[in-house]
Every structure is written in structure tokens, then in C-alpha cells.
XYZ file of C-alpha atoms in Angstrom:
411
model
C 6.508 -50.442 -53.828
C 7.065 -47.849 -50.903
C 8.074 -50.608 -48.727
C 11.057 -51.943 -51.436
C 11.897 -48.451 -51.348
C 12.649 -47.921 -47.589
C 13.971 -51.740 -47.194
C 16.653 -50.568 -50.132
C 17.466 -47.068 -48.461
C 17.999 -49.458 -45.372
C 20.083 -52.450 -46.791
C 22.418 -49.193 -48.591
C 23.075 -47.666 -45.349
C 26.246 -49.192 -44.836
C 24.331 -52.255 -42.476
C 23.923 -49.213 -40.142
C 20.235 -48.686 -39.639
C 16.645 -50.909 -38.728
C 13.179 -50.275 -38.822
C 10.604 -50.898 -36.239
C 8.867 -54.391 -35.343
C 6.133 -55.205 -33.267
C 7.812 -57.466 -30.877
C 5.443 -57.075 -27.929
C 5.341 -59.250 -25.257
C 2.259 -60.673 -23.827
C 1.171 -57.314 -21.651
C 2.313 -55.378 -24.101
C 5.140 -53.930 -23.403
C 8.134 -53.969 -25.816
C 10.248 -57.444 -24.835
C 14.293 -55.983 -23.497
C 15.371 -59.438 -22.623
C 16.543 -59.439 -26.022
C 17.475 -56.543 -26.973
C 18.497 -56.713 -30.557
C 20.684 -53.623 -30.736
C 22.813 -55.015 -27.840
C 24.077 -57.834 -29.828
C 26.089 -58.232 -32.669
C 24.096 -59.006 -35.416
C 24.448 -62.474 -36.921
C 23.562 -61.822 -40.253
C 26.245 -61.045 -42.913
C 27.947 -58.201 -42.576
C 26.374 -57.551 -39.402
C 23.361 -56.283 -41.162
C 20.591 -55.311 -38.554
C 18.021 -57.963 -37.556
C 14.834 -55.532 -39.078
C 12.245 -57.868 -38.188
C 13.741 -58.071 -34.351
C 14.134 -54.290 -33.784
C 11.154 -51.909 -32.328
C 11.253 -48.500 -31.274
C 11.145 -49.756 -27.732
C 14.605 -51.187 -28.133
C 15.852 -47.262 -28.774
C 16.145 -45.755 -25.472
C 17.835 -48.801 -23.746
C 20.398 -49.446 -25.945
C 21.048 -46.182 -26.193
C 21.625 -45.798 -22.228
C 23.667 -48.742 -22.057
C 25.828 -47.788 -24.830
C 26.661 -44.965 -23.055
C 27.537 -46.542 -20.077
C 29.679 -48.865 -21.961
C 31.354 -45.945 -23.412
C 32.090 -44.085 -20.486
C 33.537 -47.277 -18.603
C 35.845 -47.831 -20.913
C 36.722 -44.354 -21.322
C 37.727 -44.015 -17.868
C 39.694 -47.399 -18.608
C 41.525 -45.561 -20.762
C 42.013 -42.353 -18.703
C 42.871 -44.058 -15.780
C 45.265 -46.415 -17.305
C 48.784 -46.627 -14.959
C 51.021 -47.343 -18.167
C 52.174 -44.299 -20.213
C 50.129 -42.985 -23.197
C 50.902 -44.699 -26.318
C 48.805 -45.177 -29.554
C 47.905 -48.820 -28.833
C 46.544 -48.276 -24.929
C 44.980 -44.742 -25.963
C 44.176 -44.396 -29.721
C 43.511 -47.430 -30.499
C 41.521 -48.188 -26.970
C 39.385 -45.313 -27.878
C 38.410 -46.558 -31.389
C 36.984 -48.980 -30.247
C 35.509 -48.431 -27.447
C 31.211 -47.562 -27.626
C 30.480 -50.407 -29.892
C 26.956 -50.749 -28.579
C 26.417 -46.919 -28.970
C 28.019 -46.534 -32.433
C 25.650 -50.202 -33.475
C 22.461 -47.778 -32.580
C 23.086 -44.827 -33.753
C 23.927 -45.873 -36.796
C 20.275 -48.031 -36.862
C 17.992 -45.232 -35.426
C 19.381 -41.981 -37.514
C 19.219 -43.734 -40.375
C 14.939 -44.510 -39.423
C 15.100 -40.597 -38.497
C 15.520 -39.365 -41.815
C 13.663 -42.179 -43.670
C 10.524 -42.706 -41.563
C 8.103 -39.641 -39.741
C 7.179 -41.559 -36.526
C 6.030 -40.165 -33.681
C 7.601 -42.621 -31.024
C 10.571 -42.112 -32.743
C 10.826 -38.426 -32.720
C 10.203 -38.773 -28.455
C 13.213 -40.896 -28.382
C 15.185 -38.223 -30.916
C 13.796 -35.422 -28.544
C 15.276 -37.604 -25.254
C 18.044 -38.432 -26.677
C 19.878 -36.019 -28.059
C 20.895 -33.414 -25.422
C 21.605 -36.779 -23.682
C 24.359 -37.869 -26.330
C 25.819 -34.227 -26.453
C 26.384 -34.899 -23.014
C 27.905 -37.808 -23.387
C 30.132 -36.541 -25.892
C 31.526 -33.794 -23.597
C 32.132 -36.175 -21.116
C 34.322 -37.960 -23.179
C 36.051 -34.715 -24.964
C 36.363 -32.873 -22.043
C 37.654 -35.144 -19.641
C 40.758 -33.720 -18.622
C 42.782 -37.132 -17.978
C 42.332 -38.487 -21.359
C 43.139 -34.874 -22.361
C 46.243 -35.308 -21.241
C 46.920 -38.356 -22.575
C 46.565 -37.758 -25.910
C 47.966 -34.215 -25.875
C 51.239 -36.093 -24.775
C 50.607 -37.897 -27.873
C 50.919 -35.350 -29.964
C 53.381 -33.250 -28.429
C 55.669 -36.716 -29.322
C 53.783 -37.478 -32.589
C 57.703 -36.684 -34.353
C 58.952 -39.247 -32.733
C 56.471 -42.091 -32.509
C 57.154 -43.886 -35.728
C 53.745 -43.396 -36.897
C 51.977 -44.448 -40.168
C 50.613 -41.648 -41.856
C 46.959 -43.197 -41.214
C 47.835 -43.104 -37.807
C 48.756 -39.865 -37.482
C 46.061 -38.514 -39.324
C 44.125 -40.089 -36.395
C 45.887 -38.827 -33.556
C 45.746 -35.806 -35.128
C 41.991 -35.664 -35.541
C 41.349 -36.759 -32.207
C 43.467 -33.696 -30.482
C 41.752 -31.369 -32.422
C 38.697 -33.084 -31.728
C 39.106 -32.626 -27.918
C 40.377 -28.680 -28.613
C 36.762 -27.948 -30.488
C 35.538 -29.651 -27.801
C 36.856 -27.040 -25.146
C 39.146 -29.442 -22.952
C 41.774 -26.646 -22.848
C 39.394 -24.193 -21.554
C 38.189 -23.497 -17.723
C 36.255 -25.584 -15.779
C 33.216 -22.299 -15.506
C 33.709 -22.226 -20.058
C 33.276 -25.819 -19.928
C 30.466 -26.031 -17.837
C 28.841 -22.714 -20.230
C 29.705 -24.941 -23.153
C 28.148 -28.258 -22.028
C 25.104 -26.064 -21.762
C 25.218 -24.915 -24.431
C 25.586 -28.171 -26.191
C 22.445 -29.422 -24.675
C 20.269 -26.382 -25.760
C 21.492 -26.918 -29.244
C 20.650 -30.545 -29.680
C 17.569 -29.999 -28.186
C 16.585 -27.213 -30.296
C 17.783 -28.747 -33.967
C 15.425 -32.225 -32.480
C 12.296 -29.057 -32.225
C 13.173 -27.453 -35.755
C 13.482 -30.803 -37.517
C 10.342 -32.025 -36.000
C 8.215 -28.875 -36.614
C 9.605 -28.917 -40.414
C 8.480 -32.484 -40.450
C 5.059 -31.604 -39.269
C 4.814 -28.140 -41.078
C 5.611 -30.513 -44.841
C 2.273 -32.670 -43.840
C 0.228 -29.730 -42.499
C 0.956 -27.532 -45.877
C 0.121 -30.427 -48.493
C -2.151 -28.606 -50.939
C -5.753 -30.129 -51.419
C -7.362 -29.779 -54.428
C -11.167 -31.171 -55.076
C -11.003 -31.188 -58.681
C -8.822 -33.018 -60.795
C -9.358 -30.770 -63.881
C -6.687 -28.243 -61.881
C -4.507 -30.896 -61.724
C -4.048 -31.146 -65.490
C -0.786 -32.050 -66.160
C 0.207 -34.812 -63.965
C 0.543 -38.045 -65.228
C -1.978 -41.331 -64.210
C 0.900 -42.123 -61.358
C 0.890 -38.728 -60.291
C -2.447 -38.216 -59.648
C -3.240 -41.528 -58.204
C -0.567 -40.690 -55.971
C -2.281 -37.719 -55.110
C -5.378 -39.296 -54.486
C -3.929 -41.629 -52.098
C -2.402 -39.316 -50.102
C -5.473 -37.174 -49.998
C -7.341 -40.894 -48.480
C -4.164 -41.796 -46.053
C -4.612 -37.992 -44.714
C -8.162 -38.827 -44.255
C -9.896 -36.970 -46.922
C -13.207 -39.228 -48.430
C -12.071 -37.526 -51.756
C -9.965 -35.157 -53.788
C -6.112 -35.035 -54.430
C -3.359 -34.092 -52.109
C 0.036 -32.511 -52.863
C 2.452 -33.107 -50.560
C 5.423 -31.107 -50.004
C 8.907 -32.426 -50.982
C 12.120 -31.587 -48.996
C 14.308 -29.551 -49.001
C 12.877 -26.711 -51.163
C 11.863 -27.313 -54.595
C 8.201 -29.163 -55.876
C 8.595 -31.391 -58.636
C 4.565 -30.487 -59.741
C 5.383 -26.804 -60.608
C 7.051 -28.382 -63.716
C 3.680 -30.274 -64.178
C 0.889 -28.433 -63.434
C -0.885 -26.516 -66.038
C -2.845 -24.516 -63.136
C -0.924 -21.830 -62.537
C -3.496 -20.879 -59.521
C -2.359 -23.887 -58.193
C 1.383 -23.629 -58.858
C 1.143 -20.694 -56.999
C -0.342 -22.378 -53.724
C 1.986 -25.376 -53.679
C 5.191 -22.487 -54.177
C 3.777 -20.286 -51.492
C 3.139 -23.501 -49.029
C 6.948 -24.578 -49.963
C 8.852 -21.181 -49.208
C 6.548 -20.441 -46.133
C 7.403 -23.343 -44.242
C 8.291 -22.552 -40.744
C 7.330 -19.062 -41.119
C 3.579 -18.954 -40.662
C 3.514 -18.375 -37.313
C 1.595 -21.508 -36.151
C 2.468 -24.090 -34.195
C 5.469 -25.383 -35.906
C 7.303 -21.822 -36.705
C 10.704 -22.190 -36.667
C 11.590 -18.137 -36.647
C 12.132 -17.994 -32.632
C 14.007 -21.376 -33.008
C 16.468 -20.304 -35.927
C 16.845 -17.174 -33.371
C 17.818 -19.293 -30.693
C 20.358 -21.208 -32.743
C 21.929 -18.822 -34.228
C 22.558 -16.977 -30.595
C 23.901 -19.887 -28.937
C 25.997 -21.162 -32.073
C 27.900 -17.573 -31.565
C 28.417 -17.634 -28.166
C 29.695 -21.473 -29.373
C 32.173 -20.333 -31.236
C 33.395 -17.438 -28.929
C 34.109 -19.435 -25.961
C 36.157 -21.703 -28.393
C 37.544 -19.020 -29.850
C 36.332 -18.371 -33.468
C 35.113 -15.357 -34.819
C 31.705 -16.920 -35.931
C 29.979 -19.995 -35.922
C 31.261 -20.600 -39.736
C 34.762 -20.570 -38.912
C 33.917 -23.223 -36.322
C 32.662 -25.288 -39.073
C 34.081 -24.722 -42.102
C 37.953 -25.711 -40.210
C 36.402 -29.199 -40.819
C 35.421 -28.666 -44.320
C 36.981 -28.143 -47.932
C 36.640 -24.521 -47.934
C 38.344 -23.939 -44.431
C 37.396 -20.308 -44.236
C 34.193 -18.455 -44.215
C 36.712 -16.046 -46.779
C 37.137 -19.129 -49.342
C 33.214 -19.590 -48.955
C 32.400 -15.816 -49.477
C 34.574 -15.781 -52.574
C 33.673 -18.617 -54.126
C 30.005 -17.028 -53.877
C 30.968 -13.561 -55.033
C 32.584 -15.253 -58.094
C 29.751 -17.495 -58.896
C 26.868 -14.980 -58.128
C 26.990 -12.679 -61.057
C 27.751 -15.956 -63.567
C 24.276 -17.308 -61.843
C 22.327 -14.388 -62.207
C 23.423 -13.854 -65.904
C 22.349 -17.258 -66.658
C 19.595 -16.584 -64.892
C 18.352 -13.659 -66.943
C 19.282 -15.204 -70.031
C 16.971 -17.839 -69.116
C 14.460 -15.644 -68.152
C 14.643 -14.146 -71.623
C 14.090 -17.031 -73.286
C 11.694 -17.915 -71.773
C 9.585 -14.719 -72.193
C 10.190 -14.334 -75.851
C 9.254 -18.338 -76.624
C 6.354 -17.299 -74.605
C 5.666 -13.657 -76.582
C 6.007 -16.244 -79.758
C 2.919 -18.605 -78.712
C 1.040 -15.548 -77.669
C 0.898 -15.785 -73.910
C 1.444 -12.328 -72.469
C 0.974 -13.070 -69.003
C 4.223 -12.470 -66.870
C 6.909 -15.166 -65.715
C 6.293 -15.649 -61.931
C 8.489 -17.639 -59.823
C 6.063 -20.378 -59.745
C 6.145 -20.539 -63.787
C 9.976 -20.855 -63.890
C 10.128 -24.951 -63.945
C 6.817 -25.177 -65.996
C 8.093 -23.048 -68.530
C 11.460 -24.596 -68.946
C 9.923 -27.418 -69.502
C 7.656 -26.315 -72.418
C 11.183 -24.670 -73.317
C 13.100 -27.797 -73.446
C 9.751 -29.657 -75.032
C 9.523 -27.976 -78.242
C 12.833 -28.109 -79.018
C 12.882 -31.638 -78.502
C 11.086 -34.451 -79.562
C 11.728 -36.886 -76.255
C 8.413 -36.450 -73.834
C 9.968 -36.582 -70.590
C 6.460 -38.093 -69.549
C 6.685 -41.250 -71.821
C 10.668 -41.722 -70.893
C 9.357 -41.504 -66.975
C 8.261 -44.558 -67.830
C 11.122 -46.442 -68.342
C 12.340 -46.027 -64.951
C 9.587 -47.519 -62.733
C 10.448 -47.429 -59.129
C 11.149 -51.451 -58.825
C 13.320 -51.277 -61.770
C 15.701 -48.395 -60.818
C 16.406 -50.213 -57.471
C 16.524 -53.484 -58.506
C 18.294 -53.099 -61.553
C 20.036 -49.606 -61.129
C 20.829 -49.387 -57.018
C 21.210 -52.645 -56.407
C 22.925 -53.937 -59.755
C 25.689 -51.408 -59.460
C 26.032 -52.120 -55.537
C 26.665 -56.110 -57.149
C 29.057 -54.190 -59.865
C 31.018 -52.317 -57.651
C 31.129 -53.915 -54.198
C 30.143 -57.557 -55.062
C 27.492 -56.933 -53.066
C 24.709 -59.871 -53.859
């Protein structure tokens, strides 16, 4: 069932991602000969060969993309004609095929699949392709090609999906400081390789930290309140982590546990809510604290050589909002709406508990296990019998991949 799972998260990622093989040859090394990522996939719609692709595949592919990239990029900057959209634009579109084929096919694995050769190549690779990407956005002769572009974009006759391009693509090269000095530059290419390395170490040690902080529990009695699935699936976690018996909770990302609206233990609703909001905070191993620090230091100095008053102006130009300002007042509006619903909620809550006599006081760990008796008794569906109805192969057989056939024709 897992497995129909991951192949449908796969096959839904736009044919952009893979999964590992074990196409060994006979000393065991991975076999490059054939490198499936270097190819064009013949499969419709250039879906990724899945059966042909191993980790080993990552690393080389990903070099020679970008060395595809930046030949052709220099092409382009080096070209003797004058700048137009065709020769520059358009040239750089589609230039990087390779590169764009594999990084569509290993971030996709990265956020589906906690491997451990994978996460060497993420932690190799990605101050690697910051560096890459500065060498493209900062290189001053294709600079100045498409900044004559745009200076001209009145007068070139463009469609307006063209100039939304050429557009994006200047600004692209401004964020990426190719109008400042060649000593900023250097600070900011730095810079850029610090921070992919260090968001590679936070997601990794979040990764680890959601395995190490699964709550064990010996006795199924204080796991009253799961269903049969639910606690078989806690039993088989507790065997694949290598326990000879017991159950095993594991954490779900990014913050909230679906068991606190389960559990009838409140000793152990407590435990899994504690092992959730302490992630990265517990001053082992995989602490994130001096790694958020970090972030957050270089992010500002980020945005200062570009210009921006903070990091969140950086981003946010790129985004709905635009403005930290919209953000900030879209919060200050909302905040005092949420924390009146909040507390009438809370109210509720505590008098429907007063009414079946249970006096003891709503902690945060009670909040979605006491909605739930909430919504329960004044209704007479059993959101444990409906759960039921939408079995794992049925929702993506019927529901994911019948409305992909609905909507895209997708077969």
C-alpha cells in the first residue's frame, strides 16, 4: 500500500521526479554508461524511467548538467549578434535541459523518501547549484545583454507573455546582485553557499529529530483510542525501528499529530505534544537553534548587500503580499478574530466538559481530543466508521488518479 502511495506522489509530480534502482554492475558499483537522467526519457510524456534510475546516477548528472548549462550560457553571452529575445531569452530557456530533467527527479525523492545516500548527494549538491546559479546571474556579459533588453522592451513588439519573461529574468539577475561590485558579489556568492548548505543540515536534522522522537509505548491499553489500522500501524513501526514489541508513534510533519485527537491517554497525549513542539530544540545532536541563528544572520546580511531592509522584503517582492507591511496587517487584522474564536472554543469546550463531569483542565494536548468529543455528540456520523470509506488504494485510485483522468485526460 505504501509503495502505491509513493509510485502515485511520483507519477503526479508533473513526470519530474524517480526513485532509486539497484542497477549495479558486476563489482558493484552503480553502472554511468547509461545514465538514465542524461537522456530523454522515452516513455510518454517523458515520464522518468523509475526502474533505470539509482542514487548513483545523482551526482553525475547533476555535474554534467551544469556543465551543459554553463556552455551554453557563455554561448549566449558571448554571442557576436546584438541581443534580441530569440538569441538571448529564448536561448536561455532552454538551455540546462539535463540539469532542469534532474532536479526535477531527485527533489521530488527528497521530500518523499528519508535516504541516507540521498541526503549526501543533497548535502554535495546544493552549495554546488547555488554556485552555479550565480554564475549564471551574475555574469556580467549576459547582464548586459538582457539589461539592453529591457531598456528597449517599449519598442520590441513584444507579446505580453514575453515580456512578462524578460521582465522576470532582469529582475532575476538584479536579486541576484549582477549590478553590484565585484568584492559584494564575491560576499554574496558566499553567502549563497553557507545558506544552501545550512537549510541541507536543518532539513536533515528535522528529518532525523521526527524518527528519534517517535513515542514508544509497551502497552496497548494507553493506546485506547486508535483504531485496528492505527495501532497495527503502530506496531509496525515499533518492529521496522527494531523494537521485538510494543507500539511506536511517529511524528508527523510539519507540526500537528493526528493521535492527540485519538488517544484517550492523556499521559500520552502529552508526550507525543511535547516530542512534536520540541523538535530541534533539545539540544542533541540534531538541534537546529545554532542553525536557525546562522540563517537568520546571513539571510540579513542577504538582503542588505541587495539592498532590502530585511530578509522578508527580499522575499515577499516575489509573493502576493509584496510587503512585509501587507503581511503584518493582514496578521494584526486576523489575530484578534483568531483568538476570539479561539476562546470561544475554549469555552465550549470546558462547559461540555463541566456538563459530563470532568473537572480536569483543558491542556494544549486536550484541544483536538476534545473537539472531537465536541463535534461527536452533537453528531451522529463516527468519524472512525466513515475513515473507512476512504481506504488508502481507493482515494488514489479512484479519487487522485480519477480526477487526474477527469481533468487532464490523463489515463
Amino acid at each position: 500500500m505504501r509503495m502505491l502511495w509513493l509510485a502515485s506522489c511520483l507519477a503526479l509530480a508533473a513526470c519530474g521526479s524517480g526513485k532509486e534502482s539497484n542497477e549495479m554492475s558486476a563489482d558493484g558499483q552503480v553502472d554511468l554508461a547509461d545514465n538514465p537522467l542524461l537522456q530523454v526519457s522515452p516513455l510518454s510524456l517523458q515520464a522518468p524511467p523509475f526502474d533505470r534510475i539509482a542514487t548513483g546516477h545523482f551526482l553525475p548528472a547533476f555535474e554534467a548538467g551544469m556543465r551543459q548549462q554553463l556552455d551554453e550560457i557563455e554561448a549566449i553571452a558571448t554571442d557576436p549578434r546584438e541581443p534580441d529575445f530569440a538569441n538571448t531569452l529564448e536561448a536561455m530557456e532552454r538551455s540546462g535541459a539535463i540539469l532542469a530533467r534532474t532536479r526535477k527527479i531527485f527533489f521530488q525523492l527528497t521530500e518523499l523518501i528519508s535516504d541516507e545516500a540521498l541526503v549526501a548527494v543533497q548535502a554535495e549538491v546544493a552549495p554546488r547549484l547555488a554556485a552555479h546559479a550565480d554564475a549564471i546571474y551574475q555574469n556580467q556579459a549576459l547582464y548586459t545583454r538582457v539589461d539592453r533588453l529591457h531598456e528597449q522592451r517599449e519598442v520590441l513588439a513584444l507579446d505580453p507573455e514575453s515580456l512578462q519573461l524578460l521582465g522576470l529574468t532582469h529582475r532575476r539577475f538584479l536579486r541576484a546582485g549582477a549590478h553590484l561590485t565585484a568584492e559584494k558579489q564575491a560576499r554574496l556568492r558566499t553567502i549563497n553557499a553557507d545558506m544552501a548548505a545550512a537549510e541541507v543540515r536543518f532539513q536533515d536534522n528535522l528529518q532525523r529529530e521526527m524518527q528519534a522522537s517517535a513515542v514508544f509505548v509497551d502497552d496497548a491499553q494507553a493506546l485506547a483510542g486508535l483504531d485496528a489500522a492505527a495501532l497495527s500501524a503502530a506496531a509496525e513501526a515499533a518492529r521496522s525501528a527494531g523494537h521485538a514489541e510494543g507500539y511506536l508513534l511517529t511524528l508527523e510533519a510539519p507540526s500537528s499529530q493526528s493521535v492527540l485527537a485519538l488517544l484517550d491517554n492523556a499521559d500520552v497525549r502529552a508526550v507525543v505534544f511535547e516530542a512534536s513542539t520540541n523538535r530541534g530544540s533539545n539540544g542533541n545532536a540534531n538541534d537546529n537553534q545554532a542553525i536557525v541563528a546562522k540563517l537568520a544572520q546571513l539571510r540579513a546580511e542577504k538582503a542588505s548587500l541587495l539592498g532590502y531592509p530585511s530578509f522578508a522584503a527580499y522575499v515577499l517582492e516575489e509573493e502576493t503580499a509584496g510587503t512585509p507591511e501587507a503581511v503584518l496587517g493582514l496578521l494584526r487584522e486576523l489575530a484578534p478574530k483568531i483568538r476570539l474564536r479561539a476562546e470561544s472554543d475554549a469555552a465550549s469546550m470546558e462547559a461540555w466538559l463541566a456538563e459530563q463531569g470532568i473537572v480536569e483542565p483543558l491542556e494544549p494536548w486536550d484541544w483536538a481530543y476534545r473537539a472531537r468529543q465536541l463535534r461527536q455528540a452533537g453528531s451522529a456520523i463516527n468519524e472512525s466508521e466513515l475513515r473507512a470509506y476512504f481506504e488508502l488504494e481507493r482515494v488514489v485510485s479512484a479519487g487522485v488518479f480519477g480526477m487526474a483522468r477527469a481533468l487532464y485526460g490523463i489515463e
